[in-house]
Amino acid sequence: MLLNPSLHPERASLSRLPNEIKTRIIVHVLNRMKKFAPYSHEHWHILLSSVNRNFYELCCPFNWGELNLFDRQAPQLERLIQDALPRQANHVRSIRLGRRFLGEEFPEKQLRRVLKMCTNLSQLVVDIDTADLDHDGNFLIDPSNPVSTMLEPISQLSNLTHLFLRNCVMKKQGNNGFETCCWFDEEFVLKIIKNMTHLVSVRLDRIGSPHRIWAYDDSKSEGSIPRLNVSPLAVHLASLPSLKFLNLTSMHCFDSGWSQIKWRGVLEGFTLRETNTTLRAFHDFCRMFSDSLVFISLHRNDVHMDNSLLRCTLPSDLQDRFLFRLPNLKRLSICNDHVFPLLQLFRESRNIFRVSLMNMCYSHISFEEIESLINWQTSPWPHLESVLIHVDKKGFSREEKLGLLEVGKDAGVKVEIGALKAVRKPFFEDDAFSSHSEEIETVSSYPASPAASLDNWPSGL
């Protein structure tokens, strides 16, 4: 006798799932793809889009949200313009532009058309290989650096919210033929960003300040504190009402003047890398955003105090003067030669729950110093959950690493220590700020036991 099929439930399938569940599946698949190839610049295409029409439509914002046009040639861009963008341009939110090789003709015409078609574009990463303005202050077109032809249309993208200008300018020095990195002038950067009034996140690198003028303000009690003509770039950034994230690398123009002006934006994240600065300038800048800063990242900066590098613990009076009282600070990353004096200055930022110490050698931070940060009886941060310590193989002995894991286990703090794998992004500002960091293969005190973690350590102790 045949069974009545209407009495049996329909077979479960992807196509019958609610759209909310389908979207979660798509996001999970995309995250897994990026996890196993985190540095691939290829266009991520989720194959779930081929399941049915519904999946195709749900996948489009993810498949076409980012366009990597770096080193793309004209025929590739023509196919993109003719076949895909008429249907998908409204999904594009982020584009990367740049050129590494000069063998083929630069596709200026096609790139301009792409920018014009992608009307919802909000994020741009551009590798700039020239940094010259003519006598009238206009972008100088350099045939040997074809990206210069794109600077004018880029500067007209007034709706951008996220911008990363990568300085790729290399010039030969003298007769020796060696190439060296060059600096952007502030005026050049301002020419690019002056119309971008909605910026939320700005990332800039290698910007000089050749016309900076120093003076001395005798009205200051310290007597010898230099007073600066304020950086034009700082003045412009301070005028942006939506600015929340500022990432600066090798900034000659970052100085005490940045804290002498009123900022309209409310910074939540501040990253300073490879910059020669003073403790006073850095402290005063952060103090302006004491109620809003959520994360701070310092990477290989030369921090000066009284005309010398900060190398040891400050006297008590200066510790009080430069104490960071940031009640909303949650994440702190420091990669400097002498990190412990800086860490001590954050002891009043009581809500820090994650600390990252990267590239620290044993001579620069000791076992006892790290232990004092983790131990629940001595740690200045009662809410500490995670400590990531990147050291070379000679930085700590196996016994010391095991000891720190035990200290973390007793304190309920996840401790990860060792030399991070090459596939690991170099600094925690790129790790989605996870306090659990499932992507990191390290010696960890939590949740596995120290012995189990050591067995899984890829590069040995």
XYZ file of C-alpha atoms in Angstrom:
461
model
C 0.000 0.000 0.000
C 1.358 3.447 -0.926
C 1.899 5.908 1.859
C 0.242 9.288 1.602
C 3.123 11.783 1.072
C 1.058 14.594 2.539
C 1.272 12.895 5.939
C 5.084 13.244 6.027
C 7.079 16.444 6.547
C 8.972 17.881 3.595
C 12.661 17.070 3.363
C 14.825 19.751 4.956
C 16.961 21.757 2.532
C 18.933 24.982 2.411
C 16.395 26.590 0.136
C 13.615 26.199 2.723
C 15.444 28.003 5.508
C 14.334 31.495 6.560
C 16.360 34.340 5.047
C 17.753 35.284 8.458
C 19.267 31.803 8.887
C 20.557 31.819 5.302
C 22.271 35.143 5.902
C 23.943 33.811 9.047
C 25.193 30.802 7.076
C 26.599 33.111 4.402
C 28.422 35.235 6.990
C 29.835 32.102 8.648
C 31.099 30.733 5.316
C 32.708 34.057 4.429
C 34.450 34.293 7.801
C 35.795 30.765 7.417
C 37.129 31.579 3.957
C 38.944 34.642 5.271
C 40.248 32.750 8.291
C 42.081 30.153 6.212
C 43.466 32.693 3.735
C 43.559 35.968 5.695
C 45.945 37.812 3.368
C 44.512 36.846 0.014
C 43.682 39.872 -2.103
C 41.488 37.812 -4.401
C 37.831 38.647 -4.725
C 35.898 36.477 -2.272
C 33.034 34.715 -4.049
C 30.624 32.679 -1.951
C 29.539 29.598 -3.917
C 26.298 29.463 -1.964
C 25.083 32.052 -4.453
C 24.618 29.225 -6.965
C 22.137 27.277 -4.793
C 19.101 29.167 -6.060
C 17.891 32.638 -6.920
C 17.180 33.525 -3.307
C 20.697 32.599 -2.194
C 22.099 34.518 -5.159
C 20.337 37.690 -4.057
C 21.380 37.238 -0.422
C 25.016 36.658 -1.409
C 25.311 39.670 -3.723
C 26.052 42.245 -0.982
C 28.828 39.970 0.330
C 30.195 38.943 -3.070
C 30.278 42.500 -4.372
C 30.763 44.560 -1.218
C 34.516 44.833 -1.840
C 36.306 45.287 -5.162
C 40.056 44.769 -5.310
C 41.169 46.575 -8.469
C 44.857 46.635 -7.550
C 46.964 45.897 -10.658
C 43.878 45.090 -12.729
C 44.329 45.533 -16.461
C 41.993 47.236 -18.905
C 40.445 44.051 -20.423
C 39.567 42.725 -16.963
C 37.983 46.005 -15.984
C 36.048 46.205 -19.250
C 34.479 42.817 -18.579
C 33.639 43.942 -15.064
C 32.041 47.136 -16.355
C 30.066 45.440 -19.114
C 28.995 42.183 -17.456
C 28.736 42.633 -13.690
C 28.647 46.225 -12.512
C 25.366 47.206 -14.203
C 23.659 44.773 -11.798
C 26.064 44.836 -8.855
C 27.443 48.390 -8.603
C 24.916 49.353 -5.936
C 26.369 46.636 -3.646
C 29.962 47.933 -3.853
C 31.020 49.637 -0.629
C 34.818 49.295 -0.694
C 37.457 49.564 -3.442
C 41.220 49.177 -3.461
C 43.261 50.947 -6.157
C 46.950 50.875 -6.985
C 49.600 49.723 -9.395
C 52.670 47.567 -8.856
C 53.871 46.794 -12.385
C 54.132 49.233 -15.277
C 54.204 46.789 -18.178
C 50.642 47.370 -19.336
C 48.896 50.628 -20.114
C 47.292 52.037 -16.990
C 43.486 51.642 -17.183
C 42.625 55.212 -16.183
C 39.488 55.341 -18.325
C 38.082 52.114 -16.888
C 38.886 53.009 -13.278
C 37.150 56.364 -13.634
C 34.057 54.585 -14.963
C 34.077 52.140 -12.046
C 34.231 54.983 -9.514
C 31.393 56.739 -11.309
C 29.206 53.613 -11.372
C 29.713 52.674 -7.705
C 27.566 55.407 -6.222
C 27.343 53.743 -2.777
C 31.112 53.603 -2.317
C 32.086 54.447 1.269
C 35.564 52.923 1.741
C 38.711 53.394 -0.323
C 42.241 52.033 -0.036
C 44.661 53.552 -2.537
C 48.370 52.910 -3.044
C 49.816 56.276 -4.085
C 53.113 56.277 -5.976
C 53.503 60.018 -6.463
C 53.145 63.009 -4.176
C 53.649 66.142 -6.219
C 51.599 69.295 -6.752
C 52.272 71.890 -9.442
C 52.811 75.598 -8.819
C 49.058 76.197 -8.767
C 48.468 73.515 -6.139
C 46.991 70.976 -8.557
C 47.960 67.312 -8.791
C 50.974 66.863 -11.027
C 50.446 64.096 -13.583
C 53.529 61.888 -13.648
C 53.661 59.472 -16.640
C 56.020 57.185 -14.727
C 53.518 56.963 -11.859
C 50.129 56.480 -13.524
C 48.117 56.418 -10.290
C 48.603 60.197 -10.329
C 45.908 60.355 -13.033
C 43.378 59.059 -10.484
C 44.080 61.557 -7.719
C 41.647 64.185 -8.997
C 38.615 61.842 -9.271
C 39.511 60.295 -5.915
C 39.535 63.726 -4.297
C 35.933 64.221 -5.489
C 34.602 61.189 -3.566
C 32.909 63.357 -0.981
C 30.758 60.556 0.487
C 33.642 58.378 1.682
C 33.562 57.372 5.345
C 36.728 55.219 5.459
C 40.005 56.158 3.770
C 43.455 54.559 3.749
C 46.192 56.378 1.811
C 49.158 54.019 1.459
C 52.390 55.859 0.776
C 54.222 53.880 -1.903
C 56.441 56.711 -3.144
C 60.008 55.589 -3.802
C 62.724 57.874 -5.180
C 66.364 57.348 -6.069
C 68.935 59.118 -3.960
C 72.005 60.665 -5.592
C 74.129 58.671 -8.005
C 74.091 55.404 -6.103
C 70.768 54.337 -7.603
C 69.303 53.276 -4.267
C 65.617 53.900 -3.731
C 64.314 55.235 -0.471
C 60.887 55.924 0.965
C 59.619 59.462 0.581
C 57.159 61.515 2.558
C 53.844 63.052 1.658
C 53.569 66.774 2.231
C 50.624 67.833 4.337
C 49.391 70.037 1.490
C 49.300 67.032 -0.837
C 47.222 64.962 1.595
C 44.899 67.891 2.256
C 44.332 68.262 -1.478
C 43.058 64.675 -1.558
C 40.829 64.692 1.515
C 39.540 68.261 1.786
C 36.149 67.388 0.210
C 35.669 64.198 2.266
C 33.686 65.733 5.096
C 31.999 62.512 6.285
C 35.124 60.529 7.165
C 34.743 58.200 10.144
C 38.055 56.334 9.818
C 41.309 57.779 8.447
C 44.562 55.883 7.988
C 47.638 57.763 6.768
C 51.351 57.047 6.627
C 54.664 58.828 6.074
C 53.627 62.459 6.215
C 56.257 65.108 6.808
C 56.045 68.684 7.983
C 58.850 70.594 6.243
C 57.504 74.043 7.155
C 56.936 73.454 10.855
C 58.063 76.460 12.886
C 59.106 76.151 16.502
C 58.828 78.897 19.086
C 59.100 79.024 22.846
C 56.263 80.077 25.078
C 57.700 81.729 28.164
C 54.279 81.888 29.781
C 54.417 78.162 30.398
C 55.585 77.175 33.841
C 57.921 74.572 32.381
C 59.757 77.390 30.588
C 61.217 75.341 27.755
C 58.156 73.725 26.235
C 58.105 74.419 22.478
C 55.021 76.048 20.997
C 54.255 75.002 17.432
C 52.459 76.374 14.458
C 49.599 73.901 14.332
C 49.746 71.284 11.590
C 47.347 72.104 8.703
C 46.501 68.410 8.513
C 45.594 68.367 12.206
C 43.362 71.410 11.734
C 41.487 69.670 8.929
C 41.136 66.353 10.744
C 39.893 68.218 13.805
C 37.125 69.754 11.697
C 35.626 66.365 10.745
C 32.507 65.880 12.883
C 32.184 62.110 12.277
C 35.813 61.094 12.831
C 36.102 58.144 15.256
C 39.207 56.183 14.229
C 42.630 57.642 13.477
C 45.567 55.483 12.386
C 48.860 57.317 11.814
C 52.209 55.854 10.718
C 55.502 57.779 10.510
C 53.936 61.183 11.102
C 56.524 63.939 11.370
C 53.692 66.412 11.770
C 52.280 64.820 14.945
C 53.275 67.041 17.845
C 51.906 69.007 20.790
C 50.030 71.284 18.429
C 47.487 68.530 17.770
C 46.118 68.984 21.287
C 45.982 72.779 21.072
C 42.918 72.832 18.819
C 39.317 71.810 19.355
C 38.280 68.532 17.720
C 34.715 68.124 16.512
C 34.973 64.353 16.181
C 34.939 61.995 19.157
C 37.785 59.500 18.769
C 37.164 55.910 19.845
C 40.359 54.407 18.441
C 43.853 55.874 18.055
C 46.847 54.117 16.513
C 50.310 55.689 16.344
C 53.090 53.787 14.585
C 56.771 54.412 13.897
C 56.571 58.046 14.925
C 59.086 60.172 16.788
C 57.027 61.933 19.429
C 57.043 63.161 23.008
C 55.192 61.661 25.922
C 53.611 65.068 26.494
C 52.221 65.257 22.932
C 50.812 61.733 23.050
C 49.345 62.120 26.538
C 47.727 65.491 25.866
C 46.185 64.237 22.634
C 44.653 61.174 24.305
C 43.438 63.280 27.218
C 41.214 65.259 24.841
C 39.270 62.041 24.206
C 39.412 60.655 27.733
C 35.700 59.801 27.793
C 35.529 58.171 24.352
C 38.732 56.234 23.614
C 38.086 52.485 23.513
C 41.408 51.273 22.125
C 44.941 52.619 21.813
C 47.715 51.063 19.777
C 51.377 52.133 19.965
C 53.794 50.477 17.568
C 57.549 51.084 17.463
C 57.430 54.756 18.392
C 60.384 56.711 19.745
C 58.801 58.287 22.821
C 60.880 61.149 24.221
C 60.906 62.769 27.623
C 63.138 65.752 28.410
C 65.200 65.375 25.217
C 65.882 61.681 25.777
C 64.101 58.445 24.991
C 61.747 57.058 27.602
C 63.670 54.052 28.924
C 62.927 53.606 32.619
C 60.232 54.217 35.170
C 59.349 57.880 35.489
C 59.729 59.748 38.787
C 56.524 59.745 40.804
C 55.706 63.387 40.055
C 55.965 62.791 36.301
C 53.987 59.565 36.593
C 51.141 61.577 38.067
C 51.525 64.250 35.381
C 51.332 61.773 32.515
C 48.898 59.261 33.953
C 46.269 58.106 31.445
C 42.837 58.224 33.064
C 40.668 56.782 30.305
C 37.560 55.211 31.871
C 36.254 53.640 28.641
C 39.555 52.245 27.368
C 39.130 48.509 26.762
C 42.076 47.461 24.597
C 45.705 48.492 24.771
C 48.429 47.395 22.353
C 52.042 48.429 22.856
C 55.038 47.432 20.758
C 57.982 49.507 21.963
C 61.502 48.817 23.126
C 60.704 49.793 26.707
C 57.085 48.964 27.246
C 56.689 48.634 31.005
C 57.057 52.364 31.824
C 54.270 53.045 29.327
C 52.066 50.285 30.711
C 52.398 51.725 34.204
C 50.988 55.022 32.968
C 47.710 53.266 32.084
C 47.127 51.873 35.571
C 44.225 54.291 36.177
C 42.439 53.129 33.004
C 40.682 50.513 35.090
C 38.391 48.993 32.462
C 41.092 47.589 30.184
C 40.257 43.948 29.480
C 42.763 43.135 26.733
C 46.473 43.912 26.523
C 48.753 43.057 23.589
C 52.536 43.267 23.910
C 54.238 42.568 20.620
C 57.867 42.026 19.562
C 59.131 42.368 23.110
C 62.575 40.983 23.910
C 63.434 39.707 27.379
C 65.688 42.672 28.095
C 62.813 45.083 27.580
C 60.110 43.515 29.728
C 60.793 40.925 32.367
C 58.906 37.880 33.561
C 58.228 39.617 36.876
C 56.814 42.709 35.170
C 54.404 40.707 33.025
C 53.448 38.582 36.020
C 52.548 41.726 37.968
C 50.162 42.735 35.181
C 48.368 39.373 35.178
C 48.336 38.374 38.855
C 44.945 39.223 40.310
C 46.562 40.556 43.477
C 48.841 43.047 41.694
C 47.208 43.759 38.332
C 46.024 47.356 37.913
C 43.168 46.131 35.705
C 40.455 44.224 37.617
C 38.563 43.378 34.412
C 41.540 41.936 32.528
C 40.504 38.959 30.374
C 43.225 38.495 27.771
C 46.975 39.115 27.441
C 48.804 38.469 24.172
C 52.614 38.520 24.345
C 54.572 38.206 21.120
C 58.250 37.410 21.758
C 61.012 35.761 19.789
C 62.134 32.250 20.682
C 64.911 33.546 22.926
C 62.695 36.006 24.762
C 61.575 33.723 27.584
C 62.527 30.257 28.717
C 60.054 27.402 28.539
C 59.711 27.478 32.326
C 58.931 31.201 32.323
C 56.271 30.767 29.650
C 54.693 27.948 31.607
C 54.853 30.112 34.714
C 52.963 32.948 33.011
C 50.355 30.474 31.794
C 49.839 29.277 35.357
C 49.552 32.842 36.633
C 46.945 33.529 33.971
C 45.067 30.355 34.787
C 44.920 31.271 38.474
C 43.710 34.792 37.630
C 41.165 33.680 35.032
C 43.076 35.543 32.312
C 43.658 34.057 28.872
C 47.428 34.295 28.313
C 48.925 33.712 24.871
C 52.690 33.887 24.549
C 55.195 33.045 21.843
C 56.230 33.978 18.325
C 53.121 34.494 16.253
C 52.890 32.601 12.989
C 53.595 34.412 9.741
C 49.934 34.264 8.735
C 48.958 36.244 11.800
C 48.218 39.884 11.125
C 50.941 42.002 12.714
C 48.938 43.978 15.226
C 45.719 43.502 17.099
C 43.864 46.437 15.608
C 43.118 44.101 12.683
C 41.770 41.168 14.712
C 38.163 42.404 15.105
C 38.955 43.133 18.774
C 37.977 39.640 19.906
C 38.809 38.908 23.520
C 38.854 35.201 22.732
C 40.950 35.187 19.520
C 40.103 31.745 18.208
C 42.311 32.436 15.193
C 45.567 32.630 17.171
C 47.654 29.477 17.445
C 49.658 30.249 20.562
C 50.625 28.911 23.917
C 47.487 29.700 25.884
C 46.530 29.417 29.526
C 42.805 29.274 28.849
C 40.748 27.200 28.302
C 43.215 24.353 27.640
C 45.820 23.254 30.148
C 49.400 24.513 29.670
C 50.618 21.072 28.632
C 47.937 20.692 25.973
C 48.663 24.170 24.641
C 52.381 23.491 24.428
C 51.744 20.345 22.433
C 49.849 22.407 19.852
C 52.410 25.187 19.595
C 53.503 25.246 15.934
C 56.978 26.705 16.166
C 58.277 25.218 19.390
C 59.485 26.793 22.556
